[in-house]
Structure formats: structure tokens, C-alpha cells
Amino acid sequence: TDEMIQITLQLNEPGTVWCQPVLPAADATYVDTADVTISTFKSYIMGRSGASTFMQFVHEAYRNVDVEVNRIETDGGTTAAALVKETPYKIYCFAMDDWDLQAENSAAKSVNFNYLQNNVGQPNEVSFATVDNFMNTLGLITTLDLTPPSISITGVASTETTITVTLRLDETGTAWCQ
């Protein structure tokens, strides 16, 4: 749709990936690139409102996964609004591996792995530098305009040899008449 952006990516191992659209310029209402910092990137990308959590599990390394984003969070992080057609966005993506899940749920555990002591540790995450580089590599992503323009007749005039019809489109476009 014209209110959705699809990001296709791969991880080099099983894991989870989240993506989040932001505005490319400073904005007082919605999250923009200046809001995503080394100390906030993880929570902002994983979605703070619940209304804009865009996540995909990656079950196999080097397989395409699609993350579809269709909402942008407000600065307060409590609500989100639909993306707007023909609007540029920056896309941040964050990923972590599933090593902790694999270690805990493996059918054949190592004799050195003490799963009763809850010693698995945290999964490995991508750094802010990686997230920021990925966003900059993607560049601006503009939503599409998939709806045809509305046309209305605002005036009709005629003479013995001509007919003039004045039209109005609700967006930039071209009208042909015969």
C-alpha cells in the first residue's frame, strides 16, 4: 500500500530483527533521526508504544526476511500514526542473535553447559554504529502514491467552434480530453 514500507534483509545467523521508520528532519511530534542516539536506539527501534513494533524472526542464516513498517511513533512513545503517502522516511533496523534461545532449548547440550544455573547470558546485538550505517546506506525511502487522482469539473464554456472545460485534480497530474 502507499502507507507501508517493506525492508528485505538477511542476518548471518538465526536471530530477530526490528525496523522502525523515522522522519529525516527535526520534528516536534514524531520520532526523527536526532531522537535515535547511542543511548536510545534499541528502545526506539524495537518500538515503545506497542502500536509500532515491526519485528521478524530469522530462523535461518542468509535467508531473506521482510519487515513491513506502516506506522511512525510519536516523540512521547505512547502512540503511533500511519505513514503518509509520498513522504520520505529514514529506516533504522536493529538485530540480535538467538544464541540464548538455542543454548537453552538445544536437544543435545554440552556437558560443560550448566543450564540449571541460568548462565546463558545475553544475546549478541548489533552496535549503534552498525544500525546508523545501515540507515545511512538505505538513504531516504519514500512511500508510494497508489491512489488515482480525483478529478472535478470547475467550469465549462463554449463558443460556436470550441468547448473549454476547466478541471481540477486533487494532486499533481495530467488530464487528457478528447
PDB file of C-alpha atoms in Angstrom:
ATOM      1  CA  THR A   1       0.000   0.000   0.000  1.00  0.00           C
ATOM      2  CA  ASP A   2       1.007   3.626  -0.105  1.00  0.00           C
ATOM      3  CA  GLU A   3       1.274   3.669   3.696  1.00  0.00           C
ATOM      4  CA  MET A   4       3.790   0.816   4.010  1.00  0.00           C
ATOM      5  CA  ILE A   5       7.497   0.321   3.503  1.00  0.00           C
ATOM      6  CA  GLN A   6       8.921  -3.187   3.131  1.00  0.00           C
ATOM      7  CA  ILE A   7      12.538  -3.799   4.118  1.00  0.00           C
ATOM      8  CA  THR A   8      14.119  -7.027   2.871  1.00  0.00           C
ATOM      9  CA  LEU A   9      17.268  -8.110   4.677  1.00  0.00           C
ATOM     10  CA  GLN A  10      19.309 -11.073   5.874  1.00  0.00           C
ATOM     11  CA  LEU A  11      21.202 -11.966   9.024  1.00  0.00           C
ATOM     12  CA  ASN A  12      24.346 -14.087   9.073  1.00  0.00           C
ATOM     13  CA  GLU A  13      22.853 -16.334  11.785  1.00  0.00           C
ATOM     14  CA  PRO A  14      19.434 -17.030  13.310  1.00  0.00           C
ATOM     15  CA  GLY A  15      18.112 -14.089  15.270  1.00  0.00           C
ATOM     16  CA  THR A  16      15.480 -11.404  15.455  1.00  0.00           C
ATOM     17  CA  VAL A  17      15.325  -8.123  13.557  1.00  0.00           C
ATOM     18  CA  TRP A  18      13.289  -4.987  14.244  1.00  0.00           C
ATOM     19  CA  CYS A  19      12.862  -1.951  11.987  1.00  0.00           C
ATOM     20  CA  GLN A  20      11.383   1.473  12.652  1.00  0.00           C
ATOM     21  CA  PRO A  21      10.684   4.450  10.352  1.00  0.00           C
ATOM     22  CA  VAL A  22      11.663   7.952  11.468  1.00  0.00           C
ATOM     23  CA  LEU A  23      11.427  11.382   9.903  1.00  0.00           C
ATOM     24  CA  PRO A  24      14.657  12.596   8.274  1.00  0.00           C
ATOM     25  CA  ALA A  25      14.412  16.148   9.694  1.00  0.00           C
ATOM     26  CA  ALA A  26      13.733  17.560  13.156  1.00  0.00           C
ATOM     27  CA  ASP A  27      10.095  17.215  14.159  1.00  0.00           C
ATOM     28  CA  ALA A  28       8.299  18.055  17.398  1.00  0.00           C
ATOM     29  CA  THR A  29       5.565  15.432  17.005  1.00  0.00           C
ATOM     30  CA  TYR A  30       7.097  12.256  15.558  1.00  0.00           C
ATOM     31  CA  VAL A  31      10.403  10.453  16.047  1.00  0.00           C
ATOM     32  CA  ASP A  32      13.166  11.803  13.832  1.00  0.00           C
ATOM     33  CA  THR A  33      16.816  10.876  13.265  1.00  0.00           C
ATOM     34  CA  ALA A  34      18.006  13.218  16.047  1.00  0.00           C
ATOM     35  CA  ASP A  35      15.923  11.249  18.586  1.00  0.00           C
ATOM     36  CA  VAL A  36      17.736   7.975  17.839  1.00  0.00           C
ATOM     37  CA  THR A  37      21.021   8.091  19.747  1.00  0.00           C
ATOM     38  CA  ILE A  38      23.527   5.621  21.157  1.00  0.00           C
ATOM     39  CA  SER A  39      21.528   5.556  24.395  1.00  0.00           C
ATOM     40  CA  THR A  40      18.022   5.340  22.867  1.00  0.00           C
ATOM     41  CA  PHE A  41      18.412   3.391  19.634  1.00  0.00           C
ATOM     42  CA  LYS A  42      17.441  -0.026  20.938  1.00  0.00           C
ATOM     43  CA  SER A  43      14.163   1.022  22.613  1.00  0.00           C
ATOM     44  CA  TYR A  44      13.204   3.355  19.752  1.00  0.00           C
ATOM     45  CA  ILE A  45      13.779   0.734  17.062  1.00  0.00           C
ATOM     46  CA  MET A  46      12.110  -2.088  18.984  1.00  0.00           C
ATOM     47  CA  GLY A  47       9.016   0.127  19.396  1.00  0.00           C
ATOM     48  CA  ARG A  48       7.984   1.832  22.603  1.00  0.00           C
ATOM     49  CA  SER A  49       4.231   2.122  22.023  1.00  0.00           C
ATOM     50  CA  GLY A  50       3.324  -1.426  21.066  1.00  0.00           C
ATOM     51  CA  ALA A  51       1.454   0.124  18.120  1.00  0.00           C
ATOM     52  CA  SER A  52       4.637   0.285  16.085  1.00  0.00           C
ATOM     53  CA  THR A  53       6.615  -2.863  16.787  1.00  0.00           C
ATOM     54  CA  PHE A  54       7.863  -4.264  13.480  1.00  0.00           C
ATOM     55  CA  MET A  55       9.773  -7.482  14.042  1.00  0.00           C
ATOM     56  CA  GLN A  56      10.667 -10.661  12.188  1.00  0.00           C
ATOM     57  CA  PHE A  57      12.270 -13.838  13.448  1.00  0.00           C
ATOM     58  CA  VAL A  58      15.128 -15.038  11.271  1.00  0.00           C
ATOM     59  CA  HIS A  59      15.171 -18.825  11.515  1.00  0.00           C
ATOM     60  CA  GLU A  60      17.939 -19.465   9.017  1.00  0.00           C
ATOM     61  CA  ALA A  61      21.113 -17.578   8.158  1.00  0.00           C
ATOM     62  CA  TYR A  62      21.339 -15.782   4.810  1.00  0.00           C
ATOM     63  CA  ARG A  63      17.618 -16.104   4.003  1.00  0.00           C
ATOM     64  CA  ASN A  64      15.614 -13.032   3.036  1.00  0.00           C
ATOM     65  CA  VAL A  65      13.118 -11.776   5.587  1.00  0.00           C
ATOM     66  CA  ASP A  66      10.702  -8.916   5.029  1.00  0.00           C
ATOM     67  CA  VAL A  67       9.932  -6.399   7.731  1.00  0.00           C
ATOM     68  CA  GLU A  68       6.919  -4.253   6.868  1.00  0.00           C
ATOM     69  CA  VAL A  69       6.536  -0.914   8.641  1.00  0.00           C
ATOM     70  CA  ASN A  70       3.361   1.158   8.391  1.00  0.00           C
ATOM     71  CA  ARG A  71       3.331   3.436  11.453  1.00  0.00           C
ATOM     72  CA  ILE A  72       5.611   6.066  12.989  1.00  0.00           C
ATOM     73  CA  GLU A  73       5.854   6.647  16.731  1.00  0.00           C
ATOM     74  CA  THR A  74       5.204   9.961  18.399  1.00  0.00           C
ATOM     75  CA  ASP A  75       8.051  11.565  20.345  1.00  0.00           C
ATOM     76  CA  GLY A  76       6.406  10.535  23.602  1.00  0.00           C
ATOM     77  CA  GLY A  77       6.425   6.894  22.528  1.00  0.00           C
ATOM     78  CA  THR A  78       2.851   6.186  23.625  1.00  0.00           C
ATOM     79  CA  THR A  79       1.080   6.264  20.258  1.00  0.00           C
ATOM     80  CA  ALA A  80       1.832   5.931  16.569  1.00  0.00           C
ATOM     81  CA  ALA A  81       0.346   7.294  13.348  1.00  0.00           C
ATOM     82  CA  ALA A  82       0.057   5.803   9.878  1.00  0.00           C
ATOM     83  CA  LEU A  83       2.807   6.577   7.391  1.00  0.00           C
ATOM     84  CA  VAL A  84       1.812   9.221   4.854  1.00  0.00           C
ATOM     85  CA  LYS A  85       1.894   8.615   1.092  1.00  0.00           C
ATOM     86  CA  GLU A  86       4.672  10.286  -0.901  1.00  0.00           C
ATOM     87  CA  THR A  87       6.645  11.088   2.258  1.00  0.00           C
ATOM     88  CA  PRO A  88      10.357  10.376   2.755  1.00  0.00           C
ATOM     89  CA  TYR A  89      11.431   8.361   5.814  1.00  0.00           C
ATOM     90  CA  LYS A  90      14.678   7.002   7.203  1.00  0.00           C
ATOM     91  CA  ILE A  91      14.589   3.372   8.352  1.00  0.00           C
ATOM     92  CA  TYR A  92      16.502   2.077  11.366  1.00  0.00           C
ATOM     93  CA  CYS A  93      16.907  -1.681  11.883  1.00  0.00           C
ATOM     94  CA  PHE A  94      18.279  -3.494  14.924  1.00  0.00           C
ATOM     95  CA  ALA A  95      19.143  -7.190  15.256  1.00  0.00           C
ATOM     96  CA  MET A  96      20.258  -9.681  17.844  1.00  0.00           C
ATOM     97  CA  ASP A  97      21.137 -13.333  17.584  1.00  0.00           C
ATOM     98  CA  ASP A  98      19.177 -16.128  19.241  1.00  0.00           C
ATOM     99  CA  TRP A  99      22.129 -17.811  20.877  1.00  0.00           C
ATOM    100  CA  ASP A 100      20.460 -17.721  24.313  1.00  0.00           C
ATOM    101  CA  LEU A 101      17.348 -19.489  22.975  1.00  0.00           C
ATOM    102  CA  GLN A 102      19.455 -22.012  21.081  1.00  0.00           C
ATOM    103  CA  ALA A 103      21.566 -22.771  24.148  1.00  0.00           C
ATOM    104  CA  GLU A 104      18.569 -23.201  26.447  1.00  0.00           C
ATOM    105  CA  ASN A 105      16.490 -25.262  24.011  1.00  0.00           C
ATOM    106  CA  SER A 106      19.119 -27.413  22.333  1.00  0.00           C
ATOM    107  CA  ALA A 107      18.292 -31.125  22.276  1.00  0.00           C
ATOM    108  CA  ALA A 108      21.953 -32.087  22.790  1.00  0.00           C
ATOM    109  CA  LYS A 109      23.531 -29.856  25.421  1.00  0.00           C
ATOM    110  CA  SER A 110      27.241 -29.741  26.029  1.00  0.00           C
ATOM    111  CA  VAL A 111      28.443 -31.422  29.214  1.00  0.00           C
ATOM    112  CA  ASN A 112      30.029 -28.057  30.049  1.00  0.00           C
ATOM    113  CA  PHE A 113      26.732 -26.186  29.776  1.00  0.00           C
ATOM    114  CA  ASN A 114      25.024 -25.805  33.149  1.00  0.00           C
ATOM    115  CA  TYR A 115      21.504 -24.882  32.093  1.00  0.00           C
ATOM    116  CA  LEU A 116      20.218 -25.190  35.669  1.00  0.00           C
ATOM    117  CA  GLN A 117      22.370 -22.223  36.757  1.00  0.00           C
ATOM    118  CA  ASN A 118      20.788 -19.770  34.304  1.00  0.00           C
ATOM    119  CA  ASN A 119      24.234 -18.849  32.984  1.00  0.00           C
ATOM    120  CA  VAL A 120      23.458 -18.351  29.318  1.00  0.00           C
ATOM    121  CA  GLY A 121      23.975 -14.592  29.236  1.00  0.00           C
ATOM    122  CA  GLN A 122      22.540 -12.034  26.886  1.00  0.00           C
ATOM    123  CA  PRO A 123      22.225 -12.456  23.112  1.00  0.00           C
ATOM    124  CA  ASN A 124      24.704 -10.660  20.877  1.00  0.00           C
ATOM    125  CA  GLU A 125      23.351  -7.384  19.489  1.00  0.00           C
ATOM    126  CA  VAL A 126      24.403  -5.128  16.644  1.00  0.00           C
ATOM    127  CA  SER A 127      26.027  -1.862  17.713  1.00  0.00           C
ATOM    128  CA  PHE A 128      24.661   1.651  17.278  1.00  0.00           C
ATOM    129  CA  ALA A 129      27.360   2.296  14.662  1.00  0.00           C
ATOM    130  CA  THR A 130      26.088  -0.672  12.623  1.00  0.00           C
ATOM    131  CA  VAL A 131      22.474   0.490  12.976  1.00  0.00           C
ATOM    132  CA  ASP A 132      23.385   4.046  11.966  1.00  0.00           C
ATOM    133  CA  ASN A 133      25.493   2.886   8.993  1.00  0.00           C
ATOM    134  CA  PHE A 134      22.645   0.662   7.788  1.00  0.00           C
ATOM    135  CA  MET A 135      20.184   3.580   7.993  1.00  0.00           C
ATOM    136  CA  ASN A 136      22.547   5.852   6.065  1.00  0.00           C
ATOM    137  CA  THR A 137      23.206   3.169   3.440  1.00  0.00           C
ATOM    138  CA  LEU A 138      19.456   2.783   2.834  1.00  0.00           C
ATOM    139  CA  GLY A 139      19.066   6.537   2.467  1.00  0.00           C
ATOM    140  CA  LEU A 140      15.653   8.142   2.152  1.00  0.00           C
ATOM    141  CA  ILE A 141      12.795   5.747   1.448  1.00  0.00           C
ATOM    142  CA  THR A 142       9.665   7.442   0.112  1.00  0.00           C
ATOM    143  CA  THR A 143       6.232   5.904   0.461  1.00  0.00           C
ATOM    144  CA  LEU A 144       4.311   5.412  -2.763  1.00  0.00           C
ATOM    145  CA  ASP A 145       1.167   7.056  -4.072  1.00  0.00           C
ATOM    146  CA  LEU A 146      -1.067   4.236  -5.281  1.00  0.00           C
ATOM    147  CA  THR A 147      -4.348   6.129  -5.379  1.00  0.00           C
ATOM    148  CA  PRO A 148      -5.506   7.767  -8.607  1.00  0.00           C
ATOM    149  CA  PRO A 149      -6.179  11.499  -8.503  1.00  0.00           C
ATOM    150  CA  SER A 150      -9.717  12.785  -8.073  1.00  0.00           C
ATOM    151  CA  ILE A 151     -10.914  14.960 -10.916  1.00  0.00           C
ATOM    152  CA  SER A 152     -13.652  17.560 -10.771  1.00  0.00           C
ATOM    153  CA  ILE A 153     -15.063  19.924 -13.368  1.00  0.00           C
ATOM    154  CA  THR A 154     -14.880  23.504 -12.142  1.00  0.00           C
ATOM    155  CA  GLY A 155     -16.096  25.266 -15.264  1.00  0.00           C
ATOM    156  CA  VAL A 156     -17.496  24.822 -18.780  1.00  0.00           C
ATOM    157  CA  ALA A 157     -17.555  27.428 -21.506  1.00  0.00           C
ATOM    158  CA  SER A 158     -18.367  27.062 -25.178  1.00  0.00           C
ATOM    159  CA  THR A 159     -18.475  29.051 -28.386  1.00  0.00           C
ATOM    160  CA  GLU A 160     -19.656  28.019 -31.803  1.00  0.00           C
ATOM    161  CA  THR A 161     -16.303  26.295 -32.544  1.00  0.00           C
ATOM    162  CA  THR A 162     -14.755  25.446 -29.132  1.00  0.00           C
ATOM    163  CA  ILE A 163     -15.621  23.897 -25.824  1.00  0.00           C
ATOM    164  CA  THR A 164     -13.451  24.784 -22.821  1.00  0.00           C
ATOM    165  CA  VAL A 165     -13.659  22.563 -19.750  1.00  0.00           C
ATOM    166  CA  THR A 166     -11.754  23.578 -16.640  1.00  0.00           C
ATOM    167  CA  LEU A 167     -10.672  20.626 -14.496  1.00  0.00           C
ATOM    168  CA  ARG A 168      -9.179  20.360 -11.014  1.00  0.00           C
ATOM    169  CA  LEU A 169      -7.078  17.432  -9.785  1.00  0.00           C
ATOM    170  CA  ASP A 170      -6.532  16.824  -6.073  1.00  0.00           C
ATOM    171  CA  GLU A 171      -2.800  16.225  -6.720  1.00  0.00           C
ATOM    172  CA  THR A 172      -0.220  16.941  -9.384  1.00  0.00           C
ATOM    173  CA  GLY A 173      -1.156  15.140 -12.572  1.00  0.00           C
ATOM    174  CA  THR A 174      -2.101  15.375 -16.234  1.00  0.00           C
ATOM    175  CA  ALA A 175      -5.587  15.256 -17.709  1.00  0.00           C
ATOM    176  CA  TRP A 176      -6.348  14.378 -21.339  1.00  0.00           C
ATOM    177  CA  CYS A 177      -9.600  15.230 -23.053  1.00  0.00           C
ATOM    178  CA  GLN A 178     -10.946  14.239 -26.472  1.00  0.00           C
TER     179      GLN A 178
END
